[in-house]
Amino acid sequence: MTLRELASSAWFRVYEDLQTALREDPAAHSKFMVALVYPGVHAVWVHRLCHKLWVSSPALRPLARLISQLSRTLTQVEIHPGAVIGRRFFIDHGNGVVIGETAEIGDDVLMYHQVTLGGRSRGRFKRHPTIGDGVLLGAGAKIIGPITIGAGSKVGANALVVKDVPPGSVVTGIPANMTAGDVIA
């Protein structure tokens, strides 16, 4: 098995997810406990299966939606099967998270509970946010519409973001704003 094949294997992704949870959550003490009781991790694992079904065939989309809804019931995390999620994505606590169909999430993103990646229109086009690599989304943040949160940015708790955020920025408030000095060097 080549290094590339190993890195893309399902078991390696599970290992990465467990390592990410241990790194990001000081309350996580073992991979076993993370695998057993972390709903955010469970939701991401189920999403991977649902996403594979969603992109493989239009005939399998109803099954993907059914499985994602069962996962939502069990984890309190709603991830549409069409959403694209990168590696080492961690949802801490999980409860109340909503990720829309056309959302795209980069690698190494940390999301807290009650975050919404939502749309503000009804067409069959890109209507949900794109989240760059290494972004932190604070508890209760609402990122709405086909906007981009630049790599390495931080979105404060309960912020409402409706405009693009440049890479390395910190945004807070309703609506979210950047103030002088908020760009992370």
mmCIF file of C-alpha atoms in Angstrom:
data_model
loop_
_atom_site.group_PDB
_atom_site.id
_atom_site.type_symbol
_atom_site.label_atom_id
_atom_site.label_comp_id
_atom_site.label_asym_id
_atom_site.label_seq_id
_atom_site.Cartn_x
_atom_site.Cartn_y
_atom_site.Cartn_z
ATOM 1 C CA MET A 1 0.000 0.000 0.000
ATOM 2 C CA THR A 2 1.412 3.379 -1.005
ATOM 3 C CA LEU A 3 1.487 6.328 1.385
ATOM 4 C CA ARG A 4 -1.219 8.021 -0.704
ATOM 5 C CA GLU A 5 -3.477 4.941 -0.492
ATOM 6 C CA LEU A 6 -2.892 4.710 3.256
ATOM 7 C CA ALA A 7 -3.764 8.373 3.799
ATOM 8 C CA SER A 8 -7.012 7.990 1.865
ATOM 9 C CA SER A 9 -8.087 4.755 3.522
ATOM 10 C CA ALA A 10 -11.162 4.791 5.743
ATOM 11 C CA TRP A 11 -9.282 3.370 8.725
ATOM 12 C CA PHE A 12 -6.591 6.032 8.504
ATOM 13 C CA ARG A 13 -9.284 8.721 8.408
ATOM 14 C CA VAL A 14 -10.860 7.224 11.550
ATOM 15 C CA TYR A 15 -7.427 7.277 13.230
ATOM 16 C CA GLU A 16 -6.950 10.928 12.171
ATOM 17 C CA ASP A 17 -10.372 11.848 13.567
ATOM 18 C CA LEU A 18 -9.581 10.264 16.917
ATOM 19 C CA GLN A 19 -6.179 11.983 17.063
ATOM 20 C CA THR A 20 -7.808 15.306 16.158
ATOM 21 C CA ALA A 21 -10.345 14.967 18.974
ATOM 22 C CA LEU A 22 -7.565 14.228 21.457
ATOM 23 C CA ARG A 23 -5.607 17.265 20.219
ATOM 24 C CA GLU A 24 -8.531 19.715 20.138
ATOM 25 C CA ASP A 25 -10.490 18.711 23.243
ATOM 26 C CA PRO A 26 -8.681 18.828 26.593
ATOM 27 C CA ALA A 27 -11.503 16.722 28.076
ATOM 28 C CA ALA A 28 -10.760 13.848 25.676
ATOM 29 C CA HIS A 29 -8.566 11.321 27.465
ATOM 30 C CA SER A 30 -8.591 8.284 25.207
ATOM 31 C CA LYS A 31 -9.352 7.295 21.627
ATOM 32 C CA PHE A 32 -11.672 4.623 22.977
ATOM 33 C CA MET A 33 -13.860 7.166 24.794
ATOM 34 C CA VAL A 34 -13.880 9.522 21.809
ATOM 35 C CA ALA A 35 -14.985 6.673 19.527
ATOM 36 C CA LEU A 36 -17.635 5.639 22.017
ATOM 37 C CA VAL A 37 -19.275 8.887 23.164
ATOM 38 C CA TYR A 38 -18.419 11.868 20.903
ATOM 39 C CA PRO A 39 -21.481 12.708 18.776
ATOM 40 C CA GLY A 40 -19.589 15.187 16.584
ATOM 41 C CA VAL A 41 -17.137 12.471 15.598
ATOM 42 C CA HIS A 42 -19.967 10.000 14.977
ATOM 43 C CA ALA A 43 -21.781 12.545 12.774
ATOM 44 C CA VAL A 44 -18.671 13.079 10.647
ATOM 45 C CA TRP A 45 -18.171 9.326 10.234
ATOM 46 C CA VAL A 46 -21.770 8.819 9.115
ATOM 47 C CA HIS A 47 -21.493 11.847 6.822
ATOM 48 C CA ARG A 48 -18.584 10.246 4.991
ATOM 49 C CA LEU A 49 -20.742 7.233 4.166
ATOM 50 C CA CYS A 50 -23.700 9.412 3.178
ATOM 51 C CA HIS A 51 -21.518 11.655 1.000
ATOM 52 C CA LYS A 52 -20.122 8.636 -0.868
ATOM 53 C CA LEU A 53 -23.682 7.496 -1.570
ATOM 54 C CA TRP A 54 -24.753 11.027 -2.562
ATOM 55 C CA VAL A 55 -22.005 11.529 -5.153
ATOM 56 C CA SER A 56 -21.973 7.960 -6.482
ATOM 57 C CA SER A 57 -25.486 7.860 -7.958
ATOM 58 C CA PRO A 58 -28.672 9.955 -7.977
ATOM 59 C CA ALA A 59 -30.538 6.712 -7.277
ATOM 60 C CA LEU A 60 -28.746 6.431 -3.910
ATOM 61 C CA ARG A 61 -29.534 9.971 -2.771
ATOM 62 C CA PRO A 62 -32.751 9.018 -0.936
ATOM 63 C CA LEU A 63 -30.804 6.387 1.008
ATOM 64 C CA ALA A 64 -28.094 8.955 1.808
ATOM 65 C CA ARG A 65 -30.743 11.377 3.113
ATOM 66 C CA LEU A 66 -32.417 8.663 5.185
ATOM 67 C CA ILE A 67 -29.143 7.654 6.821
ATOM 68 C CA SER A 68 -28.206 11.302 7.454
ATOM 69 C CA GLN A 69 -31.577 11.903 9.150
ATOM 70 C CA LEU A 70 -31.091 8.856 11.368
ATOM 71 C CA SER A 71 -27.673 10.219 12.287
ATOM 72 C CA ARG A 72 -29.236 13.616 13.047
ATOM 73 C CA THR A 73 -31.687 11.950 15.426
ATOM 74 C CA LEU A 74 -28.885 10.147 17.270
ATOM 75 C CA THR A 75 -26.222 12.878 17.305
ATOM 76 C CA GLN A 76 -28.202 16.150 17.133
ATOM 77 C CA VAL A 77 -25.842 17.148 14.294
ATOM 78 C CA GLU A 78 -27.365 17.721 10.855
ATOM 79 C CA ILE A 79 -24.964 17.417 7.930
ATOM 80 C CA HIS A 80 -26.480 17.288 4.465
ATOM 81 C CA PRO A 81 -24.953 14.432 2.425
ATOM 82 C CA GLY A 82 -24.027 16.877 -0.343
ATOM 83 C CA ALA A 83 -21.740 18.942 1.914
ATOM 84 C CA VAL A 84 -18.017 18.568 1.247
ATOM 85 C CA ILE A 85 -15.904 18.117 4.384
ATOM 86 C CA GLY A 86 -12.117 18.065 4.576
ATOM 87 C CA ARG A 87 -9.813 16.065 6.792
ATOM 88 C CA ARG A 88 -9.355 16.415 10.556
ATOM 89 C CA PHE A 89 -12.678 18.257 10.952
ATOM 90 C CA PHE A 90 -13.797 18.232 14.589
ATOM 91 C CA ILE A 91 -17.185 19.227 15.990
ATOM 92 C CA ASP A 92 -16.832 19.778 19.738
ATOM 93 C CA HIS A 93 -20.033 18.933 21.654
ATOM 94 C CA GLY A 94 -21.990 18.739 18.417
ATOM 95 C CA ASN A 95 -25.499 19.555 19.589
ATOM 96 C CA GLY A 96 -27.405 21.855 17.254
ATOM 97 C CA VAL A 97 -24.900 21.964 14.374
ATOM 98 C CA VAL A 98 -26.413 22.408 10.899
ATOM 99 C CA ILE A 99 -24.325 22.103 7.724
ATOM 100 C CA GLY A 100 -26.152 22.788 4.452
ATOM 101 C CA GLU A 101 -26.010 20.934 1.147
ATOM 102 C CA THR A 102 -23.565 23.160 -0.740
ATOM 103 C CA ALA A 103 -21.314 23.944 2.233
ATOM 104 C CA GLU A 104 -17.617 23.227 1.813
ATOM 105 C CA ILE A 105 -15.331 22.790 4.824
ATOM 106 C CA GLY A 106 -11.550 22.691 4.547
ATOM 107 C CA ASP A 107 -9.019 20.672 6.511
ATOM 108 C CA ASP A 108 -8.279 21.154 10.227
ATOM 109 C CA VAL A 109 -11.481 23.059 11.000
ATOM 110 C CA LEU A 110 -12.709 23.219 14.603
ATOM 111 C CA MET A 111 -16.444 23.829 15.057
ATOM 112 C CA TYR A 112 -18.261 24.221 18.355
ATOM 113 C CA HIS A 113 -21.911 23.465 19.140
ATOM 114 C CA GLN A 114 -24.891 25.225 17.581
ATOM 115 C CA VAL A 115 -22.991 26.487 14.537
ATOM 116 C CA THR A 116 -25.016 26.903 11.348
ATOM 117 C CA LEU A 117 -23.571 26.900 7.839
ATOM 118 C CA GLY A 118 -26.802 27.971 6.187
ATOM 119 C CA GLY A 119 -28.233 29.414 3.021
ATOM 120 C CA ARG A 120 -30.312 32.485 2.360
ATOM 121 C CA SER A 121 -31.849 31.565 -0.987
ATOM 122 C CA ARG A 122 -33.731 28.645 -2.506
ATOM 123 C CA GLY A 123 -32.185 27.806 -5.868
ATOM 124 C CA ARG A 124 -30.203 24.783 -6.991
ATOM 125 C CA PHE A 125 -26.842 26.537 -6.886
ATOM 126 C CA LYS A 126 -24.066 27.304 -4.393
ATOM 127 C CA ARG A 127 -25.969 28.823 -1.467
ATOM 128 C CA HIS A 128 -23.968 27.790 1.624
ATOM 129 C CA PRO A 129 -20.586 28.961 2.950
ATOM 130 C CA THR A 130 -17.093 27.799 2.111
ATOM 131 C CA ILE A 131 -14.873 27.451 5.182
ATOM 132 C CA GLY A 132 -11.101 27.589 4.614
ATOM 133 C CA ASP A 133 -8.445 25.395 6.195
ATOM 134 C CA GLY A 134 -7.640 25.880 9.876
ATOM 135 C CA VAL A 135 -10.727 27.944 10.717
ATOM 136 C CA LEU A 136 -12.246 28.051 14.214
ATOM 137 C CA LEU A 137 -16.028 28.528 14.410
ATOM 138 C CA GLY A 138 -17.166 29.600 17.875
ATOM 139 C CA ALA A 139 -20.257 28.265 19.635
ATOM 140 C CA GLY A 140 -23.504 29.502 18.132
ATOM 141 C CA ALA A 141 -21.906 31.186 15.109
ATOM 142 C CA LYS A 142 -24.174 31.552 12.090
ATOM 143 C CA ILE A 143 -22.414 31.729 8.725
ATOM 144 C CA ILE A 144 -25.069 32.397 6.116
ATOM 145 C CA GLY A 145 -24.971 32.426 2.327
ATOM 146 C CA PRO A 146 -22.409 31.603 -0.370
ATOM 147 C CA ILE A 147 -19.579 33.423 1.382
ATOM 148 C CA THR A 148 -16.006 32.394 2.152
ATOM 149 C CA ILE A 149 -14.325 32.322 5.533
ATOM 150 C CA GLY A 150 -10.609 32.594 4.735
ATOM 151 C CA ALA A 151 -8.026 30.097 5.957
ATOM 152 C CA GLY A 152 -6.849 30.524 9.538
ATOM 153 C CA SER A 153 -9.709 32.816 10.534
ATOM 154 C CA LYS A 154 -11.634 32.761 13.794
ATOM 155 C CA VAL A 155 -15.367 33.406 14.056
ATOM 156 C CA GLY A 156 -16.470 34.432 17.538
ATOM 157 C CA ALA A 157 -19.249 32.812 19.535
ATOM 158 C CA ASN A 158 -22.738 33.819 18.382
ATOM 159 C CA ALA A 159 -21.381 35.898 15.486
ATOM 160 C CA LEU A 160 -23.605 36.347 12.440
ATOM 161 C CA VAL A 161 -21.413 36.323 9.332
ATOM 162 C CA VAL A 162 -22.976 37.370 6.011
ATOM 163 C CA LYS A 163 -19.900 38.715 4.154
ATOM 164 C CA ASP A 164 -16.615 37.162 3.072
ATOM 165 C CA VAL A 165 -13.904 37.055 5.735
ATOM 166 C CA PRO A 166 -10.271 37.459 4.618
ATOM 167 C CA PRO A 167 -7.729 34.786 5.615
ATOM 168 C CA GLY A 168 -6.276 35.130 9.101
ATOM 169 C CA SER A 169 -9.062 37.367 10.413
ATOM 170 C CA VAL A 170 -11.074 37.461 13.629
ATOM 171 C CA VAL A 171 -14.745 38.412 13.340
ATOM 172 C CA THR A 172 -17.298 38.949 16.097
ATOM 173 C CA GLY A 173 -20.722 40.483 16.568
ATOM 174 C CA ILE A 174 -24.111 40.730 14.903
ATOM 175 C CA PRO A 175 -23.498 41.281 12.068
ATOM 176 C CA ALA A 176 -19.899 40.150 12.372
ATOM 177 C CA ASN A 177 -17.230 42.793 11.907
ATOM 178 C CA MET A 178 -13.469 42.912 11.860
ATOM 179 C CA THR A 179 -11.881 45.680 13.883
ATOM 180 C CA ALA A 180 -8.407 47.155 13.493
ATOM 181 C CA GLY A 181 -5.779 44.660 14.544
ATOM 182 C CA ASP A 182 -8.043 41.653 14.077
ATOM 183 C CA VAL A 183 -5.990 40.088 11.309
ATOM 184 C CA ILE A 184 -3.899 37.212 12.650
ATOM 185 C CA ALA A 185 -0.267 37.554 11.549
#
